[in-house]
């Protein structure tokens, strides 16, 4: 468990004058749920975009199983077993849930029809109903467009899609934001179960109790940089909020260094940040 | 390849999904309403002119008149579903007809043999598809909206056709062989033009409704960013869709030459409006993501039935334009309202 499954080192991403990521580090380990938290605009979604191949980083490295990789696009990341639930869900509203589940990797019929690209809709529907049932969602009619579903059901469709195909890492960018109590519990259950399959799960959430209850480890992002990596068992909501808002590390840089802890075993690689500058540069 | 690269989720099981009741599905189908309008029109004209309207002759006439618009409408359905539009189809049809016609003039004229006919058909299809692909490639850059790309294409294609011919419809552009078969020929009483249009409609209707290509077309119109994230090559797909539109415009050129024997350079300036009207009447959303070839079939037949019916009952057929205009605006209004309700949820 020493080597991270997926790791970001010193990732920089700018949008014009906005420095969304300013040398961000991040690591996801197999079989572990890591929560990625931070204030609005801290760069969480941007980091997810970089690690899932949607955004090309301006600087920095991405390592998959310790080897540097470059994702030319999201399909590269998907091929590597990295799946994502995007904050905007990224669903085709006019297609039904099974079509969304299989978007970009549709099942086709056997034989000649398959070669012509004819879809195997019954099989897709079967798998979809089953995948949604696991999340506690029963779709009355799996053939209605996703646009006709409730916000929570739509979110479940996006979650189901990611967990159904992930075999290395799955990013969930605020997957429970629109969910009811039951569905939220089911998603968190699923998150655990997916991690128990040996997959690295990255959960982004603004809900601190939820984070502490489901995550093994918490990484805190502030102003485009990782400011803390904490074991969930050893931390408190106050400490997390302090790290997010910056009231904790105001004192000395050494403090921040001790906050960055590896899961279970200490990390092999040096904990040195490339350039531990005070993060007051700009936002 | 029977499964996809990544395969299915690890938990394929034996749970069977229930198919929803047929009725509920039918009610949700947007083309149902347009179909009811078409049916009402047919009933009305049949009652208003008993024994005169619903004759085999009228039906054949309606179908022949609709055949070319139907072929163009099938391509336009794809384009509009991607949230695009193609204004250039009439000009592309003319350009393809002129290219094929010029070849025919210099290779036998009216008495040209089957070899020339075959080459002419290929020329028309290739010119149409190439022009469409070019426009698709520009659309795919996402720097110029489809409306402008194809407006430019409309002018350029017509200009080239006029340059090549001096603006006059040349003689001997269609071989008798072509006119006597595809143009006027029949199989079991059904004109070949109608059979061809029906075959094109069936094939591309099935492609849109049942294949991966069709699903990607809908997905791109629904959410291009999500499609890209899902690994769909959006740009390449758009090129294919616009090339298909061009290919069908080329086929329309062949059908036109076969049935009228001339290029009609000046006669296609409103093809785009007629075809877009039919597609929208058929329930395909101008905002992309929704639509069907079946709807377009209905949408093509509404104006066709109207004009024939009005003639039969002795009303000035210009009322057709008024009626279609009103129904068109109503159709888009309803589509907008549906979107609003949806986005509010
Ligand atoms: N495509 C973009 N173009 C310009 N600026 C962007 C873009 N995407 C993100 N940003 C900016 O980058 C910064 C980080 O945004 P990001 O979405 O990563 O934050 P976040 O941590 O996910 O916030 P939230 O909790 O609100 O989701 C913000 O200042 C945002 O305005
Ligand atoms: Mg975000």
Coordinates of C-alpha atoms and ligand atoms in Angstrom, one line a residue, chain A residues 15 18 20 38-47 87 173-174 206, ligand 1:
Chain A
X15 CA -7.4 29.7 -16.8
X18 CA -7.0 32.6 -12.6
X20 CA -6.9 27.4 -10.3
X38 CA -11.6 22.7 0.3
X39 CA -13.5 25.9 0.0
X40 CA -15.5 26.9 -3.0
X41 CA -13.0 27.7 -5.8
X42 CA -10.1 25.9 -4.0
X43 CA -9.5 24.0 -7.2
X44 CA -11.1 20.6 -6.4
X45 CA -13.0 20.2 -9.6
X46 CA -10.0 21.5 -11.6
X47 CA -7.8 18.9 -10.0
X87 CA -20.0 18.0 -10.6
X173 CA -17.3 15.3 -7.3
X174 CA -20.0 16.1 -4.8
X206 CA -18.6 19.9 1.6
Ligands
LIG1 N1 -13.1 26.6 -17.2 C1 -12.7 27.6 -16.4 N2 -12.4 28.8 -16.9 C2 -12.0 29.8 -16.1 N3 -11.9 29.7 -14.8 C3 -12.1 28.5 -14.2 C4 -12.6 27.4 -15.0 N4 -12.8 26.3 -14.2 C5 -12.5 26.7 -13.0 N5 -12.1 28.0 -12.9 C6 -11.7 28.8 -11.8 O1 -10.7 28.0 -11.1 C7 -10.9 28.1 -9.7 C8 -11.1 26.7 -9.1 O2 -12.4 26.2 -9.5 P1 -12.9 24.8 -9.2 O3 -14.1 24.5 -9.9 O4 -11.8 23.8 -9.3 O5 -13.2 24.9 -7.6 P2 -13.9 23.9 -6.6 O6 -12.9 23.6 -5.5 O7 -14.3 22.7 -7.3 O8 -15.1 24.7 -6.1 P3 -16.6 24.2 -5.7 O9 -16.5 23.7 -4.3 O10 -17.4 25.5 -5.7 O11 -17.0 23.2 -6.6 C9 -12.1 29.1 -9.5 O12 -11.6 30.3 -9.2 C10 -12.8 29.0 -10.8 O13 -13.4 30.2 -11.1

